[in-house]
mmCIF file of C-alpha atoms and ligand atoms in Angstrom:
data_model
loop_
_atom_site.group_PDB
_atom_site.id
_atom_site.type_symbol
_atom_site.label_atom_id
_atom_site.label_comp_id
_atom_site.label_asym_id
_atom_site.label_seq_id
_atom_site.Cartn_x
_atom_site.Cartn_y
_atom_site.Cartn_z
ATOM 1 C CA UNK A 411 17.375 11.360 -0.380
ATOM 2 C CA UNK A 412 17.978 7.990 1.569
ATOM 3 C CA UNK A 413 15.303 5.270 0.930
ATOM 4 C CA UNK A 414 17.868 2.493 2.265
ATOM 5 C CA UNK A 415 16.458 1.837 5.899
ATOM 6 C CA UNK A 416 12.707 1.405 3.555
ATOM 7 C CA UNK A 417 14.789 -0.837 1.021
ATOM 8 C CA UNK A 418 16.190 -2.991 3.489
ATOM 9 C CA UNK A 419 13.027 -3.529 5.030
ATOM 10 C CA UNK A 420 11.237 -4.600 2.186
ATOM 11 C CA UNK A 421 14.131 -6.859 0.978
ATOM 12 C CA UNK A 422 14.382 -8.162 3.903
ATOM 13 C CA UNK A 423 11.801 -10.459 6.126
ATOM 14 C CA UNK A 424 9.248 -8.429 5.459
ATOM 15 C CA UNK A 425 9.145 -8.778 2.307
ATOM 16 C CA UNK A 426 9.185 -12.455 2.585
ATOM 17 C CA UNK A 427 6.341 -12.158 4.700
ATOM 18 C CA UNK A 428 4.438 -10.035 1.620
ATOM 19 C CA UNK A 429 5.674 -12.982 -0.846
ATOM 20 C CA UNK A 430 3.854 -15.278 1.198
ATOM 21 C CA UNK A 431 0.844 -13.282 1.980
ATOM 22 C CA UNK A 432 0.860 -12.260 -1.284
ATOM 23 C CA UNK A 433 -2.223 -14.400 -2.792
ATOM 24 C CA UNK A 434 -4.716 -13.242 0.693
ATOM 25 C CA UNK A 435 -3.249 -9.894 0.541
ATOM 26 C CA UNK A 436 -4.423 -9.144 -2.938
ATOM 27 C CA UNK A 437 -8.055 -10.275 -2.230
ATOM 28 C CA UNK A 438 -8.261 -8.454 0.905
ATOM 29 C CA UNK A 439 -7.180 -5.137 -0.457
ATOM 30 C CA UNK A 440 -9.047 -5.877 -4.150
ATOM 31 C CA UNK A 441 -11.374 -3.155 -3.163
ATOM 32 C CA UNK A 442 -8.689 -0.781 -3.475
ATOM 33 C CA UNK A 443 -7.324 -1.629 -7.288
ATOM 34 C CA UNK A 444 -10.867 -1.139 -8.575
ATOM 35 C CA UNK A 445 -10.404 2.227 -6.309
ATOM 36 C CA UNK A 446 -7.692 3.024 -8.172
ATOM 37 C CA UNK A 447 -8.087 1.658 -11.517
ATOM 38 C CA UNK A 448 -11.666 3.748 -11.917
ATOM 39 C CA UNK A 449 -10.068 6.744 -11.420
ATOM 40 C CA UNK A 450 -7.854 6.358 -15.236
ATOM 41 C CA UNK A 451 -8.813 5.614 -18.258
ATOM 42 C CA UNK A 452 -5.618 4.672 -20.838
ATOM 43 C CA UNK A 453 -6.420 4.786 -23.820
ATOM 44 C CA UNK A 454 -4.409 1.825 -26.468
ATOM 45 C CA UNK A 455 -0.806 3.314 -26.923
ATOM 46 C CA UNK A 456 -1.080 5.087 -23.758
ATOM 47 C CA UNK A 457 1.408 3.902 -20.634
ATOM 48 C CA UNK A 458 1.017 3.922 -16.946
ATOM 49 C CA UNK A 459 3.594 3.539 -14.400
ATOM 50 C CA UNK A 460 2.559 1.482 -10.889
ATOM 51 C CA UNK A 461 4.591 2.992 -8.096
ATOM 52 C CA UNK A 462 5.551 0.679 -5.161
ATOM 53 C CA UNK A 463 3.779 -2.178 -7.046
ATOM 54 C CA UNK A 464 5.095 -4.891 -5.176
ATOM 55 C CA UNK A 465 3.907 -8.418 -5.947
ATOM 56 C CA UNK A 466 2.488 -6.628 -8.927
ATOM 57 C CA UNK A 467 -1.809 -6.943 -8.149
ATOM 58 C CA UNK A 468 -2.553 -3.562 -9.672
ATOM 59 C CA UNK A 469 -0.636 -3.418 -12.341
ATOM 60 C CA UNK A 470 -2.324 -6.993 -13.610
ATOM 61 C CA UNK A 471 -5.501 -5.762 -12.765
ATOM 62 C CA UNK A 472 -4.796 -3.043 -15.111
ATOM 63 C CA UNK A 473 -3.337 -4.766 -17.804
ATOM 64 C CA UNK A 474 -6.175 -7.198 -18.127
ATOM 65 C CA UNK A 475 -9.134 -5.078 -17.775
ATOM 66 C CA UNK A 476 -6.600 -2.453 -20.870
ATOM 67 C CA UNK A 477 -6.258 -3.271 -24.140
ATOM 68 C CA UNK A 478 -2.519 -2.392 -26.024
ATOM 69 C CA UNK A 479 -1.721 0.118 -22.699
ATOM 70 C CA UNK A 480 1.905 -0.094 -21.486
ATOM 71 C CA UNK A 481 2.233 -1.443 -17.682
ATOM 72 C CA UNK A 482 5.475 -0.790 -16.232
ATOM 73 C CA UNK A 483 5.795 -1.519 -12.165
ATOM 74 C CA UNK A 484 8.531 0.046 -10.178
ATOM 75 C CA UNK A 485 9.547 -1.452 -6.436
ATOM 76 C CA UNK A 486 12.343 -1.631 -4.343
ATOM 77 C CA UNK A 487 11.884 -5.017 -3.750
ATOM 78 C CA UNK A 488 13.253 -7.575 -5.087
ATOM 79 C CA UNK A 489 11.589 -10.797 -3.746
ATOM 80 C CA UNK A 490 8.359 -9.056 -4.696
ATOM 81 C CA UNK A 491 9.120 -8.322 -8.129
ATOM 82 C CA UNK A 492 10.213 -11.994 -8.389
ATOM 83 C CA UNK A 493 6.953 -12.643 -7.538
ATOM 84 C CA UNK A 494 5.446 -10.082 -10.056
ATOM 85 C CA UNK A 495 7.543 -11.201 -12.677
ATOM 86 C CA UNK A 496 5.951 -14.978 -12.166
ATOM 87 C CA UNK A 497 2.298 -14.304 -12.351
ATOM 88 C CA UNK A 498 2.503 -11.926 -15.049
ATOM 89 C CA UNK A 499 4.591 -14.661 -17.440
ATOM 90 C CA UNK A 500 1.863 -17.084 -15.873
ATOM 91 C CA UNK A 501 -0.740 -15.048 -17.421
ATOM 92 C CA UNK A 502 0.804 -13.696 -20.406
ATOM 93 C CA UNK A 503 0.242 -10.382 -19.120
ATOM 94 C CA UNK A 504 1.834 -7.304 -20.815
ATOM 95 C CA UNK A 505 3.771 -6.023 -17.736
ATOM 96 C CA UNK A 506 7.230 -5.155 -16.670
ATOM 97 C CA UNK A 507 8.408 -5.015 -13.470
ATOM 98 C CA UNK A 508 11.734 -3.102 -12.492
ATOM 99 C CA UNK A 509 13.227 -2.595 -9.867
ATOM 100 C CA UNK A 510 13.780 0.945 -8.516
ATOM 101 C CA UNK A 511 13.194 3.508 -6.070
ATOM 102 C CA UNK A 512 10.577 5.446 -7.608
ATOM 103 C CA UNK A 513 12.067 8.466 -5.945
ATOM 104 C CA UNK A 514 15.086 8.611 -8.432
ATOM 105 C CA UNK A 515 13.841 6.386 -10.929
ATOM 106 C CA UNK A 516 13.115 7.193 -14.752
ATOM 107 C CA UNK A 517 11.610 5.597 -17.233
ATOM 108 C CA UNK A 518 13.076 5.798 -20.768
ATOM 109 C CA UNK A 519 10.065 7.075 -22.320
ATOM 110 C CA UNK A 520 7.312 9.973 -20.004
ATOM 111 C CA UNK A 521 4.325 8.010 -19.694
ATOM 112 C CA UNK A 522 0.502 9.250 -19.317
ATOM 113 C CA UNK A 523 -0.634 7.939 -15.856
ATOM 114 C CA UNK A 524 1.039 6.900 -12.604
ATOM 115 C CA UNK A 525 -1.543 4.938 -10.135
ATOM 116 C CA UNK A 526 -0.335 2.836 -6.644
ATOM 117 C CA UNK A 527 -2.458 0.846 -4.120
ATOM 118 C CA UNK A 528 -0.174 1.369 -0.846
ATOM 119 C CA UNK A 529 2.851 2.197 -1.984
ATOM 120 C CA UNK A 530 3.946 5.836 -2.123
ATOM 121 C CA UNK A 531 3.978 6.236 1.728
ATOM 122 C CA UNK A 532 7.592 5.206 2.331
ATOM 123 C CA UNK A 533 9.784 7.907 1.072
ATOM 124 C CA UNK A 534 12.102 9.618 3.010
ATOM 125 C CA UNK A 535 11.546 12.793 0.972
ATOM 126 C CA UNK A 536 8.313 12.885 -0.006
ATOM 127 C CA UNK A 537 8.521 16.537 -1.776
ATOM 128 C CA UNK A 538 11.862 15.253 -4.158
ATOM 129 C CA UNK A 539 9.573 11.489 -4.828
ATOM 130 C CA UNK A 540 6.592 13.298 -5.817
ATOM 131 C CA UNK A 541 8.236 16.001 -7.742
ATOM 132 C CA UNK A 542 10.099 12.361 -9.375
ATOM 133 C CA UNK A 543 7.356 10.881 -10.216
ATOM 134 C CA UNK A 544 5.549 14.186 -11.723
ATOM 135 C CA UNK A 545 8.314 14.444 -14.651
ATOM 136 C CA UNK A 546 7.788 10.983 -15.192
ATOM 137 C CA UNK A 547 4.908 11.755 -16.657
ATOM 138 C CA UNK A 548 4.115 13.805 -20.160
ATOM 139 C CA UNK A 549 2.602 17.385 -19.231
ATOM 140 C CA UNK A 550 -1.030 16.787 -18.198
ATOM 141 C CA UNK A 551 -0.578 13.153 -17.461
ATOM 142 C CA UNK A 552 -2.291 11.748 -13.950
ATOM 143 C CA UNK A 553 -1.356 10.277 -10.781
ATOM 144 C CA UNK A 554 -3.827 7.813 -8.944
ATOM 145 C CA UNK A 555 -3.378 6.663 -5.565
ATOM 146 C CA UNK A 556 -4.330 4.424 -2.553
ATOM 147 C CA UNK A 557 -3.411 5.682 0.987
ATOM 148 C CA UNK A 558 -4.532 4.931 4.446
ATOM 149 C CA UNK A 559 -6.335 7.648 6.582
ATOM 150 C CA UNK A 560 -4.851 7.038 10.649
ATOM 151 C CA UNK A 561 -4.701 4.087 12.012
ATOM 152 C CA UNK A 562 -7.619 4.801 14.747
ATOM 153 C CA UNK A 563 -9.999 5.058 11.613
ATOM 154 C CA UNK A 564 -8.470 1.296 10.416
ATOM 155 C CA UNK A 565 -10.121 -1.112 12.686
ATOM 156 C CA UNK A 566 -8.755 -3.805 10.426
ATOM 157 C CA UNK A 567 -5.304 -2.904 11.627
ATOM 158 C CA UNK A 568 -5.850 -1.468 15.086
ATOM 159 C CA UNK A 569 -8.225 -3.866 16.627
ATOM 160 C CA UNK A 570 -5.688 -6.793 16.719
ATOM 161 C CA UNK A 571 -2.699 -4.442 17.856
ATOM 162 C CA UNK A 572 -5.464 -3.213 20.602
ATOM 163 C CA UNK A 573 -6.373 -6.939 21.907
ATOM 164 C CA UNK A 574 -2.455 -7.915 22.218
ATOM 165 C CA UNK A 575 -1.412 -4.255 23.854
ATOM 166 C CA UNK A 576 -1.773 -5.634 27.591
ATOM 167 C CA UNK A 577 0.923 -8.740 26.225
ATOM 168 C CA UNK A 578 3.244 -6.680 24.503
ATOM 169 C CA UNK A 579 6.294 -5.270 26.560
ATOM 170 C CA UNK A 580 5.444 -1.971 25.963
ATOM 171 C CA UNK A 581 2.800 -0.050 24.200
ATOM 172 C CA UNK A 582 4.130 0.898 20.252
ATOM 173 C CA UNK A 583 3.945 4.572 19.894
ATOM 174 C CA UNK A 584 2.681 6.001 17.214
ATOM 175 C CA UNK A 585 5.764 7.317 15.044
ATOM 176 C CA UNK A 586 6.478 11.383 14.523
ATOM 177 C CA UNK A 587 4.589 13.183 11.853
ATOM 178 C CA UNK A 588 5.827 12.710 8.318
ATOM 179 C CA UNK A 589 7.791 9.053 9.074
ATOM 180 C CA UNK A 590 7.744 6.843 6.649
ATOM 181 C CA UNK A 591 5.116 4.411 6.856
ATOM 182 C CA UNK A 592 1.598 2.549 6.676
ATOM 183 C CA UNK A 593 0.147 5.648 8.004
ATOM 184 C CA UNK A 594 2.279 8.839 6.848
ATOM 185 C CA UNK A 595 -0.366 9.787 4.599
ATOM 186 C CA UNK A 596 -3.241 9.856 7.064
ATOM 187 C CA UNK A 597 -3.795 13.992 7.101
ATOM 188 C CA UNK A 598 -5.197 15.202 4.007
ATOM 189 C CA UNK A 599 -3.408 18.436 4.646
ATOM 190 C CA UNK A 600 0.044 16.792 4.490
ATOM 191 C CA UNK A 601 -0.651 14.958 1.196
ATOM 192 C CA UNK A 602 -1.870 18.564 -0.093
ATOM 193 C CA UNK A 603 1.194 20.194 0.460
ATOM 194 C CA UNK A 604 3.301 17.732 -0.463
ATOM 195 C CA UNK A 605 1.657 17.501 -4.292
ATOM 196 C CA UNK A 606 1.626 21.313 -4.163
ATOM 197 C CA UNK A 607 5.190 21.099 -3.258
ATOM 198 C CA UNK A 608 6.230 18.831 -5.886
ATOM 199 C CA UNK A 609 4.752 20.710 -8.452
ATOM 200 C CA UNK A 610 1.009 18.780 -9.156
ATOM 201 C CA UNK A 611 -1.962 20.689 -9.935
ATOM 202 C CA UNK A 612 -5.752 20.118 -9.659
ATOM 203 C CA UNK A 613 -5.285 17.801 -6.546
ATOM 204 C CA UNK A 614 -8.441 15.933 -5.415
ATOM 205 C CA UNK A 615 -8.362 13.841 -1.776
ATOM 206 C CA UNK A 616 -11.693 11.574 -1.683
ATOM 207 C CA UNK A 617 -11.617 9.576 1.540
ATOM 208 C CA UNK A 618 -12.683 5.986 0.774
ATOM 209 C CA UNK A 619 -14.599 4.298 3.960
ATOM 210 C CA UNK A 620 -15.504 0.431 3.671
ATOM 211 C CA UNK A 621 -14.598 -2.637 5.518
ATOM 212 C CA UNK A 622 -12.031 -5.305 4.730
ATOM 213 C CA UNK A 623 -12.663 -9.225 4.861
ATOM 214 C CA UNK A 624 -9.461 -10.548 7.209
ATOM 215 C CA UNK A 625 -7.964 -13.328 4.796
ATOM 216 C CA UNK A 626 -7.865 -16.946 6.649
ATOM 217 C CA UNK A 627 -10.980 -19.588 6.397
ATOM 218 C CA UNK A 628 -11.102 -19.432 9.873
ATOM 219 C CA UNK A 629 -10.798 -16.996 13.000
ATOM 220 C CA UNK A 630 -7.557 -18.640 14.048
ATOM 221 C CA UNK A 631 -6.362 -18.065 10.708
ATOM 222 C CA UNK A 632 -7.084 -14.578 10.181
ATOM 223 C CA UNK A 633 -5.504 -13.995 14.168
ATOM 224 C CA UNK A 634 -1.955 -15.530 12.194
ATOM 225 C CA UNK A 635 -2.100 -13.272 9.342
ATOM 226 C CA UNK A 636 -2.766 -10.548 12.027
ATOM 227 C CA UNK A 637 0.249 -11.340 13.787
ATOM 228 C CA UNK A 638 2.183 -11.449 10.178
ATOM 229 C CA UNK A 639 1.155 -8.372 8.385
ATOM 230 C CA UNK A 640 0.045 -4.551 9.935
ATOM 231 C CA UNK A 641 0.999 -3.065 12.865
ATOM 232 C CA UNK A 642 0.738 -5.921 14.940
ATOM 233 C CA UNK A 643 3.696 -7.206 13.300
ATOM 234 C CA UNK A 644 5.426 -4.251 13.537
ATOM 235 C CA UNK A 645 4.722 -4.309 17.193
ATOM 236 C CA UNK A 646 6.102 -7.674 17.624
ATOM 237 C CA UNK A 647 8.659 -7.763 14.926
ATOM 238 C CA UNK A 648 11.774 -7.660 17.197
ATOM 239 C CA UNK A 649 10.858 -8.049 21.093
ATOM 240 C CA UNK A 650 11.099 -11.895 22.837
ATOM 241 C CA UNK A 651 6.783 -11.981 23.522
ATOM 242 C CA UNK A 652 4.904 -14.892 23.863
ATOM 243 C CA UNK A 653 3.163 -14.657 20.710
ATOM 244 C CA UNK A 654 1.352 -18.090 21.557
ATOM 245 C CA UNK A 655 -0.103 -15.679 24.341
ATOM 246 C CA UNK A 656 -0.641 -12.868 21.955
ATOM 247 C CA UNK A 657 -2.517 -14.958 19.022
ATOM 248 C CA UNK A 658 -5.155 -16.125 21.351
ATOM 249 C CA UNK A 659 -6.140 -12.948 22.614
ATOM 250 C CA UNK A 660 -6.204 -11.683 18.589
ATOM 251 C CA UNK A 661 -8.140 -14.878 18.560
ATOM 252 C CA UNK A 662 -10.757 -14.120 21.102
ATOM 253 C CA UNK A 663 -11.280 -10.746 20.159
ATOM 254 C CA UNK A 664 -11.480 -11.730 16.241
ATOM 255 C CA UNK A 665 -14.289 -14.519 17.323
ATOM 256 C CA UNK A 666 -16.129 -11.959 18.911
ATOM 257 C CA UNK A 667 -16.414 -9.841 15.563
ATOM 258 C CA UNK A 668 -17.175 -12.684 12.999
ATOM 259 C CA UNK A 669 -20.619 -12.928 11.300
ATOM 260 C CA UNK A 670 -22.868 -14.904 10.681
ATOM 261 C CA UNK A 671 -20.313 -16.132 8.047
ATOM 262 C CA UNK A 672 -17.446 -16.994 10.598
ATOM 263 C CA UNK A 673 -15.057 -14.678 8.852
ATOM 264 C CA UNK A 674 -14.005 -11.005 10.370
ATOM 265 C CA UNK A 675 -14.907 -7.722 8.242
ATOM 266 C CA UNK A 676 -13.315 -4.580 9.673
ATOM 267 C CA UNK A 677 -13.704 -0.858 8.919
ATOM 268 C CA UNK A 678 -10.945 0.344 6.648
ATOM 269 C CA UNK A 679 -10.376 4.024 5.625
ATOM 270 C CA UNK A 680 -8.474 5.106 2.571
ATOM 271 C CA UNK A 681 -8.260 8.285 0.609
ATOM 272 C CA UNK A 682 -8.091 8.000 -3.179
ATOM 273 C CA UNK A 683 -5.807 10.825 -4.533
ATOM 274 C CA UNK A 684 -5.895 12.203 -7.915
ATOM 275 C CA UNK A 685 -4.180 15.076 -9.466
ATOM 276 C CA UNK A 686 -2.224 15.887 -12.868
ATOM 277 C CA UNK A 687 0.984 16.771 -13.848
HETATM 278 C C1 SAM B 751 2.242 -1.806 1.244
HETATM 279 S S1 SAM B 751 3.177 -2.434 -0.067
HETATM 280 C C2 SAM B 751 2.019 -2.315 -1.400
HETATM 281 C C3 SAM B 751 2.380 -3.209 -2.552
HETATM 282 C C4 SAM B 751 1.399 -3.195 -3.714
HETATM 283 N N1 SAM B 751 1.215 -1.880 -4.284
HETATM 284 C C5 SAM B 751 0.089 -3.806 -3.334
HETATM 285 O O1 SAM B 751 -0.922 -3.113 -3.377
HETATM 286 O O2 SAM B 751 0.071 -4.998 -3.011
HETATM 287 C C6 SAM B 751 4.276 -1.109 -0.365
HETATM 288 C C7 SAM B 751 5.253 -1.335 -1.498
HETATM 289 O O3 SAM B 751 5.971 -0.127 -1.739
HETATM 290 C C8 SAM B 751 7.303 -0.475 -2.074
HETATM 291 N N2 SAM B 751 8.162 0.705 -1.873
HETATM 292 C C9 SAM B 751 8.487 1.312 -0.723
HETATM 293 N N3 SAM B 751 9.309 2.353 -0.942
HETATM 294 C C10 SAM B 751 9.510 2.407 -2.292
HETATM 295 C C11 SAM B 751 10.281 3.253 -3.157
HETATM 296 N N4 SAM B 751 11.022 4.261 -2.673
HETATM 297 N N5 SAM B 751 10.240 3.021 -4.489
HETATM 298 C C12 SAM B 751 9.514 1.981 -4.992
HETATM 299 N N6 SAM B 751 8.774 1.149 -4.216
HETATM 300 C C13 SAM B 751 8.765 1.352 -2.887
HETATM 301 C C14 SAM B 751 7.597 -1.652 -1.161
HETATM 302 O O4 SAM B 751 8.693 -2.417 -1.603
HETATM 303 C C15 SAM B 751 6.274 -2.410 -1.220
HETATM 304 O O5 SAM B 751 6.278 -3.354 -2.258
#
């Protein structure tokens, strides 16, 4: 199982871009740890493994709202974890961060839960990961997890891609079934036979509908981070565009979605998927 081209990426600008979106990140997709979090309940002694934790949000969360519970997050990226590292020694939180692809990766002793916000949607074998991640666990122990339904049902992430399509070179497609990505997870089908694949049991798929607050203070800002993080980015990521061009139609479209509080809420769709071991 190759997870290089995905460990590249997030090791490379990318994941700078995460490490300095982190801080806005995390409050846009807060919604989404208390998702997660809900959905275990450690008890003290207990330990919980936070796949794909990247600048480590969930795994904090965790540790602060758990009392004695073991937080261990796994990532491929290093930059991240470098930034996970930092605000859990700034907070004294007990967390560890490794770094490993949580396909392959072991921990040295089975722990009770596994939980992710985002961040089991990359793996080039999904069926192997899952199966991975199952006998990292103690029998019985849970999974928790995060992913987005399709893009069209993610105005958050489509509507910006939509207002620069007529100034991008040409239009992205969307990628072949079962790629790695944002949006591999979209059919509930798929993530059904993949955890009935790898061996999980009792699988429950709740789809998650809300809407997600655009970080920036302003409209301009929120059409940058636009053009940093999501699809958009993607879209953009390696093609000579005017993005000058391409912010200020994010820009108009954006200002004609604020409220009354200037700032841009969007429909997101997740599901929140549980099953045991
Ligand atoms: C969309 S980000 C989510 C990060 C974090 N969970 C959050 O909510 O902010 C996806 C994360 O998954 C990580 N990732 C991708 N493939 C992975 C793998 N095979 N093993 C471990 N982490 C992986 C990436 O490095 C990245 O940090």
């Amino acid at each position: 199982m190759d997870n290089s081209a995905q460990i590249d990426y997030w090791n490379g600008p990318a994941g700078q871009k995460w490490v300095r979106d982190a801080d806005r990140m995390d409050v846009m997709l807060s919604p989404f740890a208390e998702a997660v979090i809900s959905r275990i309940a450690p008890k003290p002694g207990q330990s919980v493994i936070d796949i794909g934790c990247g600048a480590g949000a969930l795994s904090l969360n965790l540790a602060a709202s758990s009392v004695n519970v073991a937080v261990t997050g796994v990532d491929i990226s290093e930059p991240l974890l470098a930034v996970a590292r930092a605000r859990a020694a700034a907070v004294g939180a007990k967390a560890t961060f490794v770094n490993g692809d949580a396909a392959v990766w072991k921990p040295e002793v089975l722990a009770d839960f596994a939980i992710s916000r985002f961040g089991v949607m990359f793996f080039a074998d999904p069926v192997a990961a899952f199966a991975n991640i199952r006998k990292s666990l103690h029998k019985d122990g849970r999974i928790a997890f995060a992913c987005w339904r399709s893009l069209q049902e993610n105005a958050w992430a489509l509507t910006p891609l939509q207002a620069a399509l007529p100034l991008l070179s040409e239009a992205p497609m969307p990628p072949p079934p079962g790629t790695p990505g944002p949006f591999a997870f979209a059919d509930k089908e798929y993530i059904e036979r993949i955890l009935m694949e790898s061996g999980w049991l009792d699988i429950r798929i709740a789809p998650w509908d809300g809407s997600l607050t655009l970080p920036g203070a302003s409209v301009a800002e929120s059409a940058q981070f636009m053009l940093e993080m999501g699809p958009l980015a993607r879209a953009i990521s390696d093609s000579a565009l005017d993005l000058a061009s391409i912010k200020a139609a994010v820009e108009v479209r954006l200002k004609e979605l604020a409220g009354p509080d200037g700032r841009v809420h969007l429909a997101a769709a997740a599901w929140i998927v549980e099953a045991v071991a």
